[in-house]
Short mmCIF file of C-alpha atoms in Angstrom, two decimals:
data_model
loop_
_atom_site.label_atom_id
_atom_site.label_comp_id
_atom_site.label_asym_id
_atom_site.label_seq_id
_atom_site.Cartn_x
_atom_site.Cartn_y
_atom_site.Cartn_z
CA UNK A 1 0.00 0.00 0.00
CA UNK A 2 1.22 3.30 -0.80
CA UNK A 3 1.30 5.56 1.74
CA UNK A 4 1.55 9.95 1.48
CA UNK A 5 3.95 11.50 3.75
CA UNK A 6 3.75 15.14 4.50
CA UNK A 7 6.58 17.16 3.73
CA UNK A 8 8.35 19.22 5.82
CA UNK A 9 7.08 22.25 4.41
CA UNK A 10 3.39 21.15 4.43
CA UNK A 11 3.19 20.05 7.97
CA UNK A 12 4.20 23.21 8.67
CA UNK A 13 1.60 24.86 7.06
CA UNK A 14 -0.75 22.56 8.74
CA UNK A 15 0.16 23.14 12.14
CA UNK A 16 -0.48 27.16 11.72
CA UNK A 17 -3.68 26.37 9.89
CA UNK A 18 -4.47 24.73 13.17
CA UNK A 19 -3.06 27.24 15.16
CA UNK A 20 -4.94 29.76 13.23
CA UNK A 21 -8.42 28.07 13.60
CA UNK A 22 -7.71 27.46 17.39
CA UNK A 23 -7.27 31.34 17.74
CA UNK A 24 -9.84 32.56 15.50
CA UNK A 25 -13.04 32.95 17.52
CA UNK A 26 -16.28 31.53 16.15
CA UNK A 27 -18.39 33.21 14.17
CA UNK A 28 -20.69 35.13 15.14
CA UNK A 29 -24.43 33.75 15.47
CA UNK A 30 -27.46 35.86 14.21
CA UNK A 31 -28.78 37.84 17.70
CA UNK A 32 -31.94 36.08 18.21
CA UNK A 33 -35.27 37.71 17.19
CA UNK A 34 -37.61 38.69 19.89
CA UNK A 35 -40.51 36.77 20.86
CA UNK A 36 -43.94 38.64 19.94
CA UNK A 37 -44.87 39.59 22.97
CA UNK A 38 -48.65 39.33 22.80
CA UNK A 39 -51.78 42.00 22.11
CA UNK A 40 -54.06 43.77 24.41
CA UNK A 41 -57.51 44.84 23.57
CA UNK A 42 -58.75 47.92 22.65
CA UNK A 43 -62.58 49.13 21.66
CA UNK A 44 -64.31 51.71 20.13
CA UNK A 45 -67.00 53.48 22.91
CA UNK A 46 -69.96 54.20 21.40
CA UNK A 47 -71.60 56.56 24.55
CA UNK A 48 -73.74 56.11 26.36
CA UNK A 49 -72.77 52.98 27.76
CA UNK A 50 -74.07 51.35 31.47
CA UNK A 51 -71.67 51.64 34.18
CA UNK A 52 -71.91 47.64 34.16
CA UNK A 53 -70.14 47.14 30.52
CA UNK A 54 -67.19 49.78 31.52
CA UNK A 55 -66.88 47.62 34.70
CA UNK A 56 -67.21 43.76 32.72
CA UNK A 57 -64.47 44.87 29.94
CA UNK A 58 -62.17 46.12 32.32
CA UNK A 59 -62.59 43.09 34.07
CA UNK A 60 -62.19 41.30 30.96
CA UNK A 61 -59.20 43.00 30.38
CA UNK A 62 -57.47 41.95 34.02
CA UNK A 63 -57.83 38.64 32.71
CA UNK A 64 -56.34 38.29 29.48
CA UNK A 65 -52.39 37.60 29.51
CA UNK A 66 -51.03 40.59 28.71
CA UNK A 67 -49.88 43.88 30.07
CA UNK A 68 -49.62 47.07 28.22
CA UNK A 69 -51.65 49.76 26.69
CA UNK A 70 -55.41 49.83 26.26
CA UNK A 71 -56.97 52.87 24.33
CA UNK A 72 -60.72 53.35 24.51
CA UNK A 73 -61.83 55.52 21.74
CA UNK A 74 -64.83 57.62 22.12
CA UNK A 75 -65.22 59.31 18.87
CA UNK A 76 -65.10 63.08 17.63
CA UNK A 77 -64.99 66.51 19.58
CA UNK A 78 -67.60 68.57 19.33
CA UNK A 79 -69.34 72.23 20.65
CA UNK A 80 -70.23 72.56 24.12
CA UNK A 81 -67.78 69.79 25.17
CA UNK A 82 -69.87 66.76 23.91
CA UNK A 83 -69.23 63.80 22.16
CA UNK A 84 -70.30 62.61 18.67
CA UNK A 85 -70.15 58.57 18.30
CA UNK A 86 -67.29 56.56 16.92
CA UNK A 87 -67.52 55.78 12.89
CA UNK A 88 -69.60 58.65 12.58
CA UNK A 89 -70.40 62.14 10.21
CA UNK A 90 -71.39 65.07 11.59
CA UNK A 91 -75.21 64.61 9.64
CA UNK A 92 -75.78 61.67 12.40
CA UNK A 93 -78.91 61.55 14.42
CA UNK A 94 -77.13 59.13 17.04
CA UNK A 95 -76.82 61.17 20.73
CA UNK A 96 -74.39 63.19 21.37
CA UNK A 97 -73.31 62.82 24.76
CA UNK A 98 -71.09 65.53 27.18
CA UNK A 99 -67.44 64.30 27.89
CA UNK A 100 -68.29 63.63 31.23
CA UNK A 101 -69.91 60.43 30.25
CA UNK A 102 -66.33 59.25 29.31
CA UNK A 103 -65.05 60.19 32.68
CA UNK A 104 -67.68 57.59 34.19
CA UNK A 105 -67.05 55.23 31.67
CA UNK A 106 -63.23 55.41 32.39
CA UNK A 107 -63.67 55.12 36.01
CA UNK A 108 -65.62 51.87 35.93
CA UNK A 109 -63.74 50.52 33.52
CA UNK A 110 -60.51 51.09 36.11
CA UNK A 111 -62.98 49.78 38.69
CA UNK A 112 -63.30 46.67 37.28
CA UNK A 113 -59.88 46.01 36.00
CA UNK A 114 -58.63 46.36 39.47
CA UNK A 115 -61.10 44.00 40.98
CA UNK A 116 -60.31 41.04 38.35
CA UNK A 117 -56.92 41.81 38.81
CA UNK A 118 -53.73 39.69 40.55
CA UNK A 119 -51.39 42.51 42.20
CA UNK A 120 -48.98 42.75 39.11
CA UNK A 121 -51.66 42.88 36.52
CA UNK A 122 -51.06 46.69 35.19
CA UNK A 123 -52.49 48.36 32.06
CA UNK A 124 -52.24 51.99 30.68
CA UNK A 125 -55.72 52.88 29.57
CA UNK A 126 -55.36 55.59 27.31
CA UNK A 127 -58.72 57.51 26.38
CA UNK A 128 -59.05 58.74 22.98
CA UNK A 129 -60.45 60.97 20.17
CA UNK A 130 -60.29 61.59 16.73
CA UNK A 131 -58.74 64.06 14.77
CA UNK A 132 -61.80 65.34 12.57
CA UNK A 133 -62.31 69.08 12.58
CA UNK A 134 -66.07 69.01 11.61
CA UNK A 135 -67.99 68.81 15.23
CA UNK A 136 -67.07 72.91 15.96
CA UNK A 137 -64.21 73.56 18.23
CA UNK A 138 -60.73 74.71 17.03
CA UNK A 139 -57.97 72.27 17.07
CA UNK A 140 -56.26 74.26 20.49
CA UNK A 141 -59.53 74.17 22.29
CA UNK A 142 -60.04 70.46 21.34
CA UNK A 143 -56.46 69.22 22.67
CA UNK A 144 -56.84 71.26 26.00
CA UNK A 145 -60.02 70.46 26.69
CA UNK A 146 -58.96 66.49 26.48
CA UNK A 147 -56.11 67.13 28.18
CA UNK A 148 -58.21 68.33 31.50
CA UNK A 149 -60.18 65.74 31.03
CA UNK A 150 -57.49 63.03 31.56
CA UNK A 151 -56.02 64.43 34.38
CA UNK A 152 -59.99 64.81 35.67
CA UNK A 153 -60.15 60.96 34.77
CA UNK A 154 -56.53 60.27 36.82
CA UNK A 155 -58.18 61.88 39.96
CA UNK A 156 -61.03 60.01 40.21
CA UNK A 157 -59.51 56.64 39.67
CA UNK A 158 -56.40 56.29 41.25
CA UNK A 159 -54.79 52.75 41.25
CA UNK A 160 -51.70 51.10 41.35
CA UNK A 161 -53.16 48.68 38.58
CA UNK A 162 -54.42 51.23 36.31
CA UNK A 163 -52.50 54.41 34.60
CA UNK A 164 -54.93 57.09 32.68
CA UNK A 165 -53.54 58.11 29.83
CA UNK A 166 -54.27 60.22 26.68
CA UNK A 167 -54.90 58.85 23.17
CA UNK A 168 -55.74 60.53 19.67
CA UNK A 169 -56.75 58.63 16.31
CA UNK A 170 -55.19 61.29 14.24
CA UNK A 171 -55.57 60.66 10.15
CA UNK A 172 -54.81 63.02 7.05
CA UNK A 173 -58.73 62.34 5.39
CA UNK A 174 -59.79 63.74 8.80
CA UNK A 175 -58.71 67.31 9.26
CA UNK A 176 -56.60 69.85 8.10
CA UNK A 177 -52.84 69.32 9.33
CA UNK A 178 -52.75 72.89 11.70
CA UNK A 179 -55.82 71.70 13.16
CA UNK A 180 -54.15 68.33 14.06
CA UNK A 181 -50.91 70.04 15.06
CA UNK A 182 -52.93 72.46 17.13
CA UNK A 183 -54.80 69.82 19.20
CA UNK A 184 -51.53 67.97 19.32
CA UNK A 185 -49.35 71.42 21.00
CA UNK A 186 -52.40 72.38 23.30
CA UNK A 187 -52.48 68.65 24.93
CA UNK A 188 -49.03 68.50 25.52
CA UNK A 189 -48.93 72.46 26.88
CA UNK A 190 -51.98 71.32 29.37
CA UNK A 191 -50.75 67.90 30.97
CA UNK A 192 -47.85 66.06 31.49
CA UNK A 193 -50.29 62.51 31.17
CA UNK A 194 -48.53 60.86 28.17
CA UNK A 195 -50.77 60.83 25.09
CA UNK A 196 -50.31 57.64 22.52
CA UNK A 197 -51.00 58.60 18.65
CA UNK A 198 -52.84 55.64 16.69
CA UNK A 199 -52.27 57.25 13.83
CA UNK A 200 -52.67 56.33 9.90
CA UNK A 201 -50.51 57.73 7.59
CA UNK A 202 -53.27 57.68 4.53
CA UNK A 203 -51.54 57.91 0.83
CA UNK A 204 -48.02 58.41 2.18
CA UNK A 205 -44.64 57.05 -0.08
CA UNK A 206 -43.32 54.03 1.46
CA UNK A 207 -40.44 55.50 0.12
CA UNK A 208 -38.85 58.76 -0.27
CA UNK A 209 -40.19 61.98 0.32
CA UNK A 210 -43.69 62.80 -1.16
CA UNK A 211 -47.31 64.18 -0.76
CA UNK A 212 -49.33 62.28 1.39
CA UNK A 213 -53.42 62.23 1.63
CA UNK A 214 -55.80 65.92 1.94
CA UNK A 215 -52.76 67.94 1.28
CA UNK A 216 -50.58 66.57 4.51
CA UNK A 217 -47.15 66.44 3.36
CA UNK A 218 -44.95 63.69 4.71
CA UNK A 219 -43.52 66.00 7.26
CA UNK A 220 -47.03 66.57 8.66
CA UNK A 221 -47.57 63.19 9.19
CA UNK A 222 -44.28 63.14 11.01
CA UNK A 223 -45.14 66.52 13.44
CA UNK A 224 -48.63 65.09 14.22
CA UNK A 225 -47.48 61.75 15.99
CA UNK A 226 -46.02 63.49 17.85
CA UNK A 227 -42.09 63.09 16.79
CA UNK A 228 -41.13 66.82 18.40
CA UNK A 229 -42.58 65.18 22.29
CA UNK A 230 -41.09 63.24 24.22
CA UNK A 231 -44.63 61.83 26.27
CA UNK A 232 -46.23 61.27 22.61
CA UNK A 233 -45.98 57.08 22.24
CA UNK A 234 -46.78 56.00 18.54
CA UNK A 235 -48.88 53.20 18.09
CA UNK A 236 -49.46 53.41 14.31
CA UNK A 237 -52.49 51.52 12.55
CA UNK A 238 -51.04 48.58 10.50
CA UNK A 239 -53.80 47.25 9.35
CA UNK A 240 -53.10 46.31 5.82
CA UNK A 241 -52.18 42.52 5.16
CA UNK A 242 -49.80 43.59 2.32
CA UNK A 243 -47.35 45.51 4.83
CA UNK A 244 -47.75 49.23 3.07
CA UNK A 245 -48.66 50.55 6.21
CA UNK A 246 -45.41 49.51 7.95
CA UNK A 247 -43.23 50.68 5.10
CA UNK A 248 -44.92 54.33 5.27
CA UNK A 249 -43.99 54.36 8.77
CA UNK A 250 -40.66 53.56 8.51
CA UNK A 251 -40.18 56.02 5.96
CA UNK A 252 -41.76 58.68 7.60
CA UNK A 253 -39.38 57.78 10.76
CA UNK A 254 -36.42 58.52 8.34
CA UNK A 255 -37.23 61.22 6.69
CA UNK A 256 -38.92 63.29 9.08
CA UNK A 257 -36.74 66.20 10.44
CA UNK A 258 -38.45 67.93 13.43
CA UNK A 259 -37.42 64.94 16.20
CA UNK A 260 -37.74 61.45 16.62
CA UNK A 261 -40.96 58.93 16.65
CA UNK A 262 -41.30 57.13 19.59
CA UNK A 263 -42.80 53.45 18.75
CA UNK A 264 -44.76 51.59 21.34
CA UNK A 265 -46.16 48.97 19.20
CA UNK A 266 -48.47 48.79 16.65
CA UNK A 267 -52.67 48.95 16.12
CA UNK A 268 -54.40 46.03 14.46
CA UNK A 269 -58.48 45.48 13.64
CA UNK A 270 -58.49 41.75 13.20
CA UNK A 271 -61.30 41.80 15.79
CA UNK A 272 -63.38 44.60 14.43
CA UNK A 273 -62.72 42.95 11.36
CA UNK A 274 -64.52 39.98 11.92
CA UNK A 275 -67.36 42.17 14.04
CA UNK A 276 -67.57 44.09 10.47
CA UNK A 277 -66.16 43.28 6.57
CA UNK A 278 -63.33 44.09 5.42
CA UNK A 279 -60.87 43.62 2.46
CA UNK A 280 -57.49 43.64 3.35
CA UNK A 281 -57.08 45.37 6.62
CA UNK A 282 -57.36 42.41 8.73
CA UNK A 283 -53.71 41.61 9.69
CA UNK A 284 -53.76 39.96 12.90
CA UNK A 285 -51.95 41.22 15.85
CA UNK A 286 -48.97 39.32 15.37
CA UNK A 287 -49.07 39.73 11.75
CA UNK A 288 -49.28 44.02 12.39
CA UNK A 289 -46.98 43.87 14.94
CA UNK A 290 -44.06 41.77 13.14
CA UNK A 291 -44.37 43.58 9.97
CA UNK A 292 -43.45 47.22 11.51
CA UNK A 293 -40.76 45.32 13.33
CA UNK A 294 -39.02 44.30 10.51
CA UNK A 295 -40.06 47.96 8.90
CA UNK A 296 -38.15 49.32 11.20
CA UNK A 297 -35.44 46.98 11.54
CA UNK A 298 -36.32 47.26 15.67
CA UNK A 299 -36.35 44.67 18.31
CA UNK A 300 -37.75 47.37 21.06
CA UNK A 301 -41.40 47.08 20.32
CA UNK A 302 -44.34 46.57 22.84
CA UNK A 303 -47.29 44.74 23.00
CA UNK A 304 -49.88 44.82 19.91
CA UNK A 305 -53.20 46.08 20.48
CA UNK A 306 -56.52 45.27 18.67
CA UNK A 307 -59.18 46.79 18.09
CA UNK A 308 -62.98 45.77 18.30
CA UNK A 309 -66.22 47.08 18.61
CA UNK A 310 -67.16 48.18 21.22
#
């Protein structure tokens, strides 16, 4: 049998080739990918409501899994401090109710979540309006009116389980952007309470710079959730099951110039989906939440939240 010797010269090389791999670390593995870390619910409030169904879905809130934000949205602003309905115009006949009622309906709703819940069961329950300019008042009385109404709503429930918050569902079809921006500057002049934006970002380039829905520009978009305020938490609606929505978001985040977006998470309507039809919009909250993720190239994300009715 023949057998190979190594020469001289080649064991040589061998023996630093084996040096060489002994001394070179391992390569790196990929950083793992955070685990989704599970939705909350959120509803639209059609008021009135009984005291009884603010107390059950707080309850119902205690006992689901997950901590993090809940946003109850009550609708639009309009004259004399009152309420007009979620979903609707200003031509409705439905009651318009004073913003009051959403002080009750917060404080049961904190009521009950504290009663169903174990001792480190915590939620911030954001309250919430929209952004459409056609119920009366200005943009500057809207936002400071809201704003004394949350910290209204944080003195009369006070509990370690439950943290009032602000919230505003603030879309380009909805308003003009200074009336946005002037809700948006009179909240955060009024309160310190931390406000969370569910915004859209309607007709907006997913990439580059570019016009975006009702004459909002791309940096209006940017200013309105809130990028130039520290206490303003982003929690955009990503809705869409082809991932547009993310990619506008991201590319608002880069090319807006007035400050920096502060993601929370992101908004899903899976639930109000299947409550109502619709084509398209009805990413799950995995699904919402994993596509503005990788949007953003971020693993520092919160909890989803979904929406439902009501």
């Amino acid at each position: 049998m023949h057998h190979t010797h190594l020469t001289t010269t080649t064991a040589t090389t061998a023996a630093a080739l084996l040096t060489l791999t002994l001394a070179t670390p391992a390569t790196a593995q990929p950083t793992p990918q955070p685990d989704y870390p599970g939705h909350t619910t959120s509803h639209y409030i059609p008021l009135p409501q009984t005291n009884d169904h603010a107390h059950t879905n707080g309850c119902t809130q205690a006992q689901a899994d997950t901590n993090g934000l809940t946003i109850l949205f009550f609708g639009t602003q309009e004259d004399d401090d009152t309420l007009r309905q979620p979903g609707t115009g200003p031509d409705t006949t439905t009651e318009r109710t004073p913003t009051t009622d959403a002080l009750d309906y917060a404080h049961h709703w904190a009521r009950g979540f504290t009663e169903c819940a174990t001792p480190d069961t915590t939620t911030h329950l954001a309250l919430g309006v929209n952004n459409k300019d056609d119920g009366g008042p200005t943009g500057t009385h809207a936002g400071t009116t809201w704003a004394t109404t949350i910290d209204t709503a944080q003195q009369r429930s006070t509990t370690p389980n439950v943290t009032i918050t602000g919230a505003i569902d603030a879309e380009p079809a909805w308003s003009t952007p200074d009336w946005a921006h002037d809700w948006l500057n009179a909240y955060t002049s009024t309160t310190t309470a931390p406000l969370y934006a569910a915004n859209s970002a309607d007709g907006c380039p997913t990439d580059g710079d570019g016009p975006c829905n009702n004459d909002w520009t791309l940096q209006d978009v940017h200013t309105a959730a809130g990028a130039a305020h520290d206490n303003v938490h982003l929690i955009p609606q990503i809705y869409r099951t082809d991932g547009t929505q993310a990619r506008q978001w991201a590319n608002i985040h880069t090319h807006g110039d007035n400050g920096t977006l502060h993601f929370t998470g992101a908004m899903s309507q899976h639930t109000a989906c299947d409550q109502r039809t619709c084509d398209g919009t009805d990413n799950t909250p995995e699904q919402a939440w994993t596509q503005l993720k990788d949007a953003l190239g971020t693993d520092e994300l919160g909890p989803a939240t979904d929406m439902r009715w009501p």
